[in-house]
mmCIF file of C-alpha atoms in Angstrom:
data_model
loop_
_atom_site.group_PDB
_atom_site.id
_atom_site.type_symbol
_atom_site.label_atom_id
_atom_site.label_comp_id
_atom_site.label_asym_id
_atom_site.label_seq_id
_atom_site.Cartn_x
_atom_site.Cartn_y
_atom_site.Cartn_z
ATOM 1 C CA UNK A 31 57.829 92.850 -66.758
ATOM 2 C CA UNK A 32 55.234 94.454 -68.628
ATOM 3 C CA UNK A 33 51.760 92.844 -69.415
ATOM 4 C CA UNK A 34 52.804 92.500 -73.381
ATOM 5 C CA UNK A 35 55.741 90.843 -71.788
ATOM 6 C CA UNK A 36 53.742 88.305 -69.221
ATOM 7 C CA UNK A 37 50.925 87.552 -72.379
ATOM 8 C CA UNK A 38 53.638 86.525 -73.999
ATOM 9 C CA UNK A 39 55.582 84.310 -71.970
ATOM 10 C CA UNK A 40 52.153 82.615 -71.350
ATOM 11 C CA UNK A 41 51.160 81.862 -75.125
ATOM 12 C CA UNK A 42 53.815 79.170 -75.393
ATOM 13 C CA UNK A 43 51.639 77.285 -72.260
ATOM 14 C CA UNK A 44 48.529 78.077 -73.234
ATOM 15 C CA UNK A 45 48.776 76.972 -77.128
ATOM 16 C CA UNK A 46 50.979 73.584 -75.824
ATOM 17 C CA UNK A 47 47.369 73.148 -73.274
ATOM 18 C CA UNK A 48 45.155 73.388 -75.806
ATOM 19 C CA UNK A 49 46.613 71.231 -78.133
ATOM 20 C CA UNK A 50 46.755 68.397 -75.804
ATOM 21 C CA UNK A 51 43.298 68.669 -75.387
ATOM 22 C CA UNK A 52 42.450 68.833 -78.901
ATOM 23 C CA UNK A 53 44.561 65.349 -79.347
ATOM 24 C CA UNK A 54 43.178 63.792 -76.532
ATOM 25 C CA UNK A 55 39.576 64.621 -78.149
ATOM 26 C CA UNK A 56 40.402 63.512 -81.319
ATOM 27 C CA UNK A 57 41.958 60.426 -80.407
ATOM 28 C CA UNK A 58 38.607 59.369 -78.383
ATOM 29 C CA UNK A 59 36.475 60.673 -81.208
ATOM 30 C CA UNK A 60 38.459 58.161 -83.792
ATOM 31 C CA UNK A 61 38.649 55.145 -81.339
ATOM 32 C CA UNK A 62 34.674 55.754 -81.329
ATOM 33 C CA UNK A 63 34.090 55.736 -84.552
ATOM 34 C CA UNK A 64 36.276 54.149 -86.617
ATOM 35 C CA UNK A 65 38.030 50.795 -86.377
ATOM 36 C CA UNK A 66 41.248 50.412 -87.461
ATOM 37 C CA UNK A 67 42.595 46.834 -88.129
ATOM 38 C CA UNK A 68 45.869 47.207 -86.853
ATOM 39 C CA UNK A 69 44.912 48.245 -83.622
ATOM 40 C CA UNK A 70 44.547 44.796 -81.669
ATOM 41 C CA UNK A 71 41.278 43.996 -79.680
ATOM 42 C CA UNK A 72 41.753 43.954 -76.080
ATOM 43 C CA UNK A 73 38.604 42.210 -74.137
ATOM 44 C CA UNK A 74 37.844 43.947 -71.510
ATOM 45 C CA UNK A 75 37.953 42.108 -68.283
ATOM 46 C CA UNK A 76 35.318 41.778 -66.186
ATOM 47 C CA UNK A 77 36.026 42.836 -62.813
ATOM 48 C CA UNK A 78 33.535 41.155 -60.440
ATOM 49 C CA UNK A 79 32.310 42.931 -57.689
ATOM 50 C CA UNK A 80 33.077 41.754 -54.347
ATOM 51 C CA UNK A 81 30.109 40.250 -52.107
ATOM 52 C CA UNK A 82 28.215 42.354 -50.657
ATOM 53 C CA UNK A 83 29.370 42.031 -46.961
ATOM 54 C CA UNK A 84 26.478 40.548 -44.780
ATOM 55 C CA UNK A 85 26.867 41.850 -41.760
ATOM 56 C CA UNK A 86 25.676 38.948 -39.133
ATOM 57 C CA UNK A 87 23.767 40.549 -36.599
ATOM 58 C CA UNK A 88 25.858 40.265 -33.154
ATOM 59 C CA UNK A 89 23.723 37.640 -30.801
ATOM 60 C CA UNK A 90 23.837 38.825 -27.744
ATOM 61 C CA UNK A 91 24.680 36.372 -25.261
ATOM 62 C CA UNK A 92 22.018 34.299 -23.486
ATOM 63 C CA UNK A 93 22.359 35.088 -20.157
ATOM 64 C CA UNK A 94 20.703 32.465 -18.339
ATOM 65 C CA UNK A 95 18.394 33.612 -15.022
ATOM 66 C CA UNK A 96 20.116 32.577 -12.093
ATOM 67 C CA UNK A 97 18.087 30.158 -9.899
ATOM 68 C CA UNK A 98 19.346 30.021 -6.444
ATOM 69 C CA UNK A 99 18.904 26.023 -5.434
ATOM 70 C CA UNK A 100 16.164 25.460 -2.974
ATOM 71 C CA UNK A 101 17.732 25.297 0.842
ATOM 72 C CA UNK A 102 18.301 21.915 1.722
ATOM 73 C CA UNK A 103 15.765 20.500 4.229
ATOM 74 C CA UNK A 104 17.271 18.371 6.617
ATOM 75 C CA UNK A 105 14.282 15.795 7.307
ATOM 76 C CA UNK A 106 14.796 14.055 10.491
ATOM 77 C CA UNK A 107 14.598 10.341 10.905
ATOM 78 C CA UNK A 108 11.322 8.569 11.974
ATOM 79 C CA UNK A 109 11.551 7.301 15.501
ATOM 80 C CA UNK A 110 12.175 3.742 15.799
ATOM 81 C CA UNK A 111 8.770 2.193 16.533
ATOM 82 C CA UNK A 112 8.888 1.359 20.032
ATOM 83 C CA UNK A 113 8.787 -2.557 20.734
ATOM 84 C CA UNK A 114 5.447 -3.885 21.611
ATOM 85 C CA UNK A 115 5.185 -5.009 24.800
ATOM 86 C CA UNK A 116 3.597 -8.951 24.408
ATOM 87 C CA UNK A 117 3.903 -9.148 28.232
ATOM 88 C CA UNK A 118 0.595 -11.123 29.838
ATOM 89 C CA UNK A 119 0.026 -8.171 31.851
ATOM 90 C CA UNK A 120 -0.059 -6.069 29.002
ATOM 91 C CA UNK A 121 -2.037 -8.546 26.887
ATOM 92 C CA UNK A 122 -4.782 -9.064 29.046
ATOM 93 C CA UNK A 123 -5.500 -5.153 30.227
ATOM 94 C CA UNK A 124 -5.370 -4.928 25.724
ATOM 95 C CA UNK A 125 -8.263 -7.417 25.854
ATOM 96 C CA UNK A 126 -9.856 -5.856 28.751
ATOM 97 C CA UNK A 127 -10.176 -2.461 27.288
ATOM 98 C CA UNK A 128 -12.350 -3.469 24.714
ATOM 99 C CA UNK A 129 -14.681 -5.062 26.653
ATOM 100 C CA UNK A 130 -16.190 -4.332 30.271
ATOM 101 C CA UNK A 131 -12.971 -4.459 32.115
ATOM 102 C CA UNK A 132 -14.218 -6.069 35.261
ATOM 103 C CA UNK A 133 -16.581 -8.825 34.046
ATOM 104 C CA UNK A 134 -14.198 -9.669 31.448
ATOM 105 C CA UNK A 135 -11.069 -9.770 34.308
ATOM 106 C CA UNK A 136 -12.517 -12.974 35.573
ATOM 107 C CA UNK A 137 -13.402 -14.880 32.804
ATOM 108 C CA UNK A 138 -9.868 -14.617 30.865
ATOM 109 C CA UNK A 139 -7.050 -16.637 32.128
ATOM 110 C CA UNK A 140 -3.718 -14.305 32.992
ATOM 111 C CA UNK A 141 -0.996 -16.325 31.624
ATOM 112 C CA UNK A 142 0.506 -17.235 28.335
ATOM 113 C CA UNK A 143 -2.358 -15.448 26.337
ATOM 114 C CA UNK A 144 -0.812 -15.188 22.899
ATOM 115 C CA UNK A 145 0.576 -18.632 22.615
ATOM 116 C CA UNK A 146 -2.871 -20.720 23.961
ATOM 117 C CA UNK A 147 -4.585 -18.503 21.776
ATOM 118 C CA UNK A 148 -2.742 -19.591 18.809
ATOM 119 C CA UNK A 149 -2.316 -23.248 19.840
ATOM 120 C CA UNK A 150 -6.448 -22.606 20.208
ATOM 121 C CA UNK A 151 -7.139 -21.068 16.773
ATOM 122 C CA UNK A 152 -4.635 -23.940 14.970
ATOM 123 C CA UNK A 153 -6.013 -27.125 16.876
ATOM 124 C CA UNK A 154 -9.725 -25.627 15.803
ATOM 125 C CA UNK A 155 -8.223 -25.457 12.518
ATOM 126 C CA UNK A 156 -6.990 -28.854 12.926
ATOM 127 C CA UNK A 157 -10.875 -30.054 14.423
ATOM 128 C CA UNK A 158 -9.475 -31.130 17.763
ATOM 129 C CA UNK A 159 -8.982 -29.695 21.154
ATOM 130 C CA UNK A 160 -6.379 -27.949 22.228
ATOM 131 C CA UNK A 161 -6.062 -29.469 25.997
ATOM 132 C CA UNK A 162 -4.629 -26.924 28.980
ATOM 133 C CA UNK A 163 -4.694 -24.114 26.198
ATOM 134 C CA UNK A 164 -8.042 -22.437 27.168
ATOM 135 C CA UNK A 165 -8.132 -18.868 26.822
ATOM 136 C CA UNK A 166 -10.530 -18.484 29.394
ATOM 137 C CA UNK A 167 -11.366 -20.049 32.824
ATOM 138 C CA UNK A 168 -14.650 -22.931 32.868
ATOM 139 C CA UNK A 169 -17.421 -22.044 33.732
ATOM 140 C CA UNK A 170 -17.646 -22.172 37.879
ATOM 141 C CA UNK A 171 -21.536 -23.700 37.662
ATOM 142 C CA UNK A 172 -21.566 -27.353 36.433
ATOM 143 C CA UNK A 173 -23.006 -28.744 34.155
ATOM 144 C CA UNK A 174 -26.957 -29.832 34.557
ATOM 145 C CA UNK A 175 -29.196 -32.478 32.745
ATOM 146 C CA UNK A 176 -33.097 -32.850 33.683
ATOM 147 C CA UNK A 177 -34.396 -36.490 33.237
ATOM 148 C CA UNK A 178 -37.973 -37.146 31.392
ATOM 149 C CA UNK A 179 -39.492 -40.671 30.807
ATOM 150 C CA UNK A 180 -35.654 -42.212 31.263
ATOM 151 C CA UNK A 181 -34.156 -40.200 29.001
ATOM 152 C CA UNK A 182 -31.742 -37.018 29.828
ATOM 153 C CA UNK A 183 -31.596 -33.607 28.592
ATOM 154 C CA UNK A 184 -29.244 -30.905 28.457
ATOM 155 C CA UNK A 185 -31.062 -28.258 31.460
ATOM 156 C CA UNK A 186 -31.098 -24.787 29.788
ATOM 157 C CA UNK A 187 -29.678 -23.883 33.092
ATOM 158 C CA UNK A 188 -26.835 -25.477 31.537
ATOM 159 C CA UNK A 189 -26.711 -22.913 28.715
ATOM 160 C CA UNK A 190 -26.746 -19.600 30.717
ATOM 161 C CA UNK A 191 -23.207 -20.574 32.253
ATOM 162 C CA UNK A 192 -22.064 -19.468 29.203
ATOM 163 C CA UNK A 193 -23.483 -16.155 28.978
ATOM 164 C CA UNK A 194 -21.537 -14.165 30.293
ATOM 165 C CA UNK A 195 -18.825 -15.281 27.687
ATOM 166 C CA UNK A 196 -21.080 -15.163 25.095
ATOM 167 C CA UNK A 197 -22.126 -11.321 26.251
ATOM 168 C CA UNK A 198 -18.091 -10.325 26.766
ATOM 169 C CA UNK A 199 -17.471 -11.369 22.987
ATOM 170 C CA UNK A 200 -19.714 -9.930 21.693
ATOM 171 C CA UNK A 201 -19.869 -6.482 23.175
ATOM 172 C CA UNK A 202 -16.194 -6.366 21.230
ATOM 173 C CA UNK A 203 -15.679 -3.600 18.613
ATOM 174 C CA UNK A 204 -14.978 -5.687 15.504
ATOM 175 C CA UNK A 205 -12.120 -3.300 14.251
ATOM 176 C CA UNK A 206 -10.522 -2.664 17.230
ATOM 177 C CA UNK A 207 -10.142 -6.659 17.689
ATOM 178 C CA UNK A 208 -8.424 -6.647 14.029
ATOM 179 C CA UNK A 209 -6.289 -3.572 15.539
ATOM 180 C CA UNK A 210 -5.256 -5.467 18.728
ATOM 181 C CA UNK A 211 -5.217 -8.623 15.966
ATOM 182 C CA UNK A 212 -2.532 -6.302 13.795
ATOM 183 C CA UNK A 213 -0.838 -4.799 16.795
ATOM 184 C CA UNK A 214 0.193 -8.679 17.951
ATOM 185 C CA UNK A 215 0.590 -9.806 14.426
ATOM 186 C CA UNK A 216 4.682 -10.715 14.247
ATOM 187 C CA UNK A 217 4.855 -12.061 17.813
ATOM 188 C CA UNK A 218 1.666 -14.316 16.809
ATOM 189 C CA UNK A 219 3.880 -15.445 13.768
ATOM 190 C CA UNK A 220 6.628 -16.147 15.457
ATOM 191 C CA UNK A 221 4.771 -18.263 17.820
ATOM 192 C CA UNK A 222 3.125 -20.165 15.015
ATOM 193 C CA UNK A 223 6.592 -20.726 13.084
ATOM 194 C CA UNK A 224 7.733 -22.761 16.348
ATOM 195 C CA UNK A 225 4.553 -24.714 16.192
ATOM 196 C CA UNK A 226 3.056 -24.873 12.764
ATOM 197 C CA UNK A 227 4.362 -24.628 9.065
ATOM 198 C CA UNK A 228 6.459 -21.471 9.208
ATOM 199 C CA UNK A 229 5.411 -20.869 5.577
ATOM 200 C CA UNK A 230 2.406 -20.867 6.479
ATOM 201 C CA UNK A 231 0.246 -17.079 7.153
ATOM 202 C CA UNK A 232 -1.630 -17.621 10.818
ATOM 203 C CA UNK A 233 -4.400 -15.619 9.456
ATOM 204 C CA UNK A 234 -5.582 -18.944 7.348
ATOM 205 C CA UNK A 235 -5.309 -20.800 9.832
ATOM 206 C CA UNK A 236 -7.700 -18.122 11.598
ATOM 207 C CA UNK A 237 -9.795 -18.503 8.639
ATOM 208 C CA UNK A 238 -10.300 -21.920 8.486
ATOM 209 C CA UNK A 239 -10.498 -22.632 12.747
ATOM 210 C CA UNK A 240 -13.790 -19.948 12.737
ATOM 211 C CA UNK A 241 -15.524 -21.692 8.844
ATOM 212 C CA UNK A 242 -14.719 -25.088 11.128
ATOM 213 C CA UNK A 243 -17.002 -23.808 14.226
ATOM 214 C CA UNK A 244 -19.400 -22.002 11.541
ATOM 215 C CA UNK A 245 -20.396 -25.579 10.012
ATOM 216 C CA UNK A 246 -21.497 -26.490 13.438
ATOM 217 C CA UNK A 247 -25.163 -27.778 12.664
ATOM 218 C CA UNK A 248 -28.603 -26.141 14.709
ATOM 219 C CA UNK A 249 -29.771 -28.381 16.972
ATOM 220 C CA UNK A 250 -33.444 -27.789 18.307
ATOM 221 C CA UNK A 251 -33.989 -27.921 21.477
ATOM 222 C CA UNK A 252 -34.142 -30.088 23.922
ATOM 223 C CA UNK A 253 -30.405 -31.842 22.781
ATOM 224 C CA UNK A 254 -30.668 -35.476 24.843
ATOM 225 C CA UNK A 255 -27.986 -37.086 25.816
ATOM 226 C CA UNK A 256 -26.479 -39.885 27.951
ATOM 227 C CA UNK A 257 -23.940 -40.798 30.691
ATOM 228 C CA UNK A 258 -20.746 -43.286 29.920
ATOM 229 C CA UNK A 259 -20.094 -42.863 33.697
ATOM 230 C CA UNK A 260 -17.288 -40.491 32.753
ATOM 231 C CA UNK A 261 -19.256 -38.134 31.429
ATOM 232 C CA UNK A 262 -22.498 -37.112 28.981
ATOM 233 C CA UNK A 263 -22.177 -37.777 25.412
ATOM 234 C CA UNK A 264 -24.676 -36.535 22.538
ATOM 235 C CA UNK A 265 -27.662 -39.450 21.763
ATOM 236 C CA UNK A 266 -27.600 -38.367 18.149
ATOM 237 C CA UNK A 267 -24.739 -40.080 16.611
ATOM 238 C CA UNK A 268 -24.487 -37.222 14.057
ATOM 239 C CA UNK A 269 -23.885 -34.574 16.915
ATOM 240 C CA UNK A 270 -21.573 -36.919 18.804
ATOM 241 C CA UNK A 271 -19.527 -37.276 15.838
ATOM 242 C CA UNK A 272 -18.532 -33.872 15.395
ATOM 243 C CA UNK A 273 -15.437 -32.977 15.844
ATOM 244 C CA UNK A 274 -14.629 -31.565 19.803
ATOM 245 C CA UNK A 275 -14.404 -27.578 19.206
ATOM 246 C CA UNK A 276 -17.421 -28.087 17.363
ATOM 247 C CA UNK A 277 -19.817 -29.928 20.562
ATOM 248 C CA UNK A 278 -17.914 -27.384 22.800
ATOM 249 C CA UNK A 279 -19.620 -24.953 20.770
ATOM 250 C CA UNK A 280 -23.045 -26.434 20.873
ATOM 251 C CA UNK A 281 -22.956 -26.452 24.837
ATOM 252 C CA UNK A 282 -23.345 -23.385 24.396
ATOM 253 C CA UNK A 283 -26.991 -23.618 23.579
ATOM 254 C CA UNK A 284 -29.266 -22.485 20.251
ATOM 255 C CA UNK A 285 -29.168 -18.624 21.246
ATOM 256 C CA UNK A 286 -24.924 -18.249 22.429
ATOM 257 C CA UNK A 287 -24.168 -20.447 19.498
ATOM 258 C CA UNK A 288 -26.364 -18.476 17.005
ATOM 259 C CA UNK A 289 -24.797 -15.040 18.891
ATOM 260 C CA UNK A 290 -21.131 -16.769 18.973
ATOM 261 C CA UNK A 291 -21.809 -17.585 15.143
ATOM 262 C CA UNK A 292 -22.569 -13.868 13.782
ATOM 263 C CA UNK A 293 -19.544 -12.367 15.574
ATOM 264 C CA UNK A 294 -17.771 -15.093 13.999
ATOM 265 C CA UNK A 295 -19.130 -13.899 10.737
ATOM 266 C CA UNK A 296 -18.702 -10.322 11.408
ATOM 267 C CA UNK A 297 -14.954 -10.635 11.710
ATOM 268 C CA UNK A 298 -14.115 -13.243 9.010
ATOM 269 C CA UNK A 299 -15.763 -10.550 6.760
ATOM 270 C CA UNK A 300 -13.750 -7.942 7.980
ATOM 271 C CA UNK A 301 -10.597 -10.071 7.759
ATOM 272 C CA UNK A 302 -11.129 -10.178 4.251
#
């Protein structure tokens, strides 16, 4: 085939290409500008654009820090207390220890301490005397009167057999009485229960046995007195009518009873 030959085998194409381009630009050209009646109007439709895709950030998972639990502590028990021994023995050498051991040995009885003393404390309480319930032994020196112009007095002689009581008591640490008080506290309150008003708390009855011996009245010296042939009695009818606890307290004399009276104090305020 020669090139005349191949140009014109291609015209045929090339004129058919060029008029479909020319149509296709006319027919845009006359939709443009011209409008024709009888073609219909087609609204366009609105195509609506998808959502933008929000892309929710990924949350990373909380991983919490791992706490290991704290070891467990095995806490052994408390030791059962042991039981307080409310022997006599053991009661007495208590008392002893907090005074001078030896001169207080012989002055305090050795048996049944914790039940004459509370027998002692609630008959006080009570203003009476609690008979065969002293906590300590009488004095071994009896009892002395001096006679003036037919009248008797008490011999201060008569006082100093109670010195040595008076000097035992008081040489007692006030705290570690309310210890030894506190250490002897339930057996004391089972004691009273059997003897007293169970609902009752001993330490009132404590309370009101030492105010009882506190309202003992001074007496100036010399205190006469007289003898029923059984024994002395007080010549002042106002001292003989106190109640017992209260003249065994003032046979003590002015000075033990004013000593006997501040230790008295001295604990009721701590007892408070």
């Amino acid at each position: 085939m020669t090139d005349t030959t191949t140009k014109k085998s291609l015209v045929p194409h090339i004129v058919l290409g060029v008029i479909v381009i020319v149509i296709v630009i006319v027919g845009f050209l006359v939709f443009s500008e011209d409008e024709k009646e009888d073609i219909p109007y087609v609204r366009p439709v609105e195509v609506q654009e998808p959502e933008p895709v929000v892309e929710m950030p990924i949350e990373e998972p909380i991983v919490e820090e791992y706490i290991p639990p704290e070891p467990v502590v095995e806490v052994a028990p408390e030791p059962e207390p042991e039981p307080v021994d409310v022997s006599d023995a053991a009661v007495k050498t208590s008392i002893l220890q907090l005074a001078d051991y030896e001169a207080a040995a012989s002055l305090i009885v050795n048996d049944d301490l914790l039940r004459r003393f509370v027998v002692l404390a609630d008959n006080t309480a009570q203003e009476t005397v609690a008979p065969n319930h002293q906590i300590t032994f009488p004095p071994t020196q009896k009892f002395r009167v001096y006679e003036q112009s037919d009248r008797s007095f008490i011999d201060a002689a008569s006082y100093k057999r109670y010195s040595a009581y008076v000097d035992t008591f008081e040489s007692m640490d006030t705290d570690a009485l309310l210890s030894l008080y506190d250490t002897y506290a339930p057996a004391i309150a089972d004691i009273y229960a059997e003897i007293g008003d169970p609902d009752d708390d001993f330490k009132y009855v404590l309370f009101d046995a030492i105010n009882h011996l506190l309202d003992t009245p001074e007496v100036p010296f010399p205190v006469e007195v007289y003898s029923d042939s059984v024994m002395y009695k007080y010549k002042d009818e106002r001292l003989e009518s106190l109640s017992g606890p209260q003249k065994q307290l003032l046979r003590t004399g002015p000075e033990n009873m004013r000593r006997i009276k501040a230790k008295l104090r001295e604990l009721k305020d701590a007892m408070q």
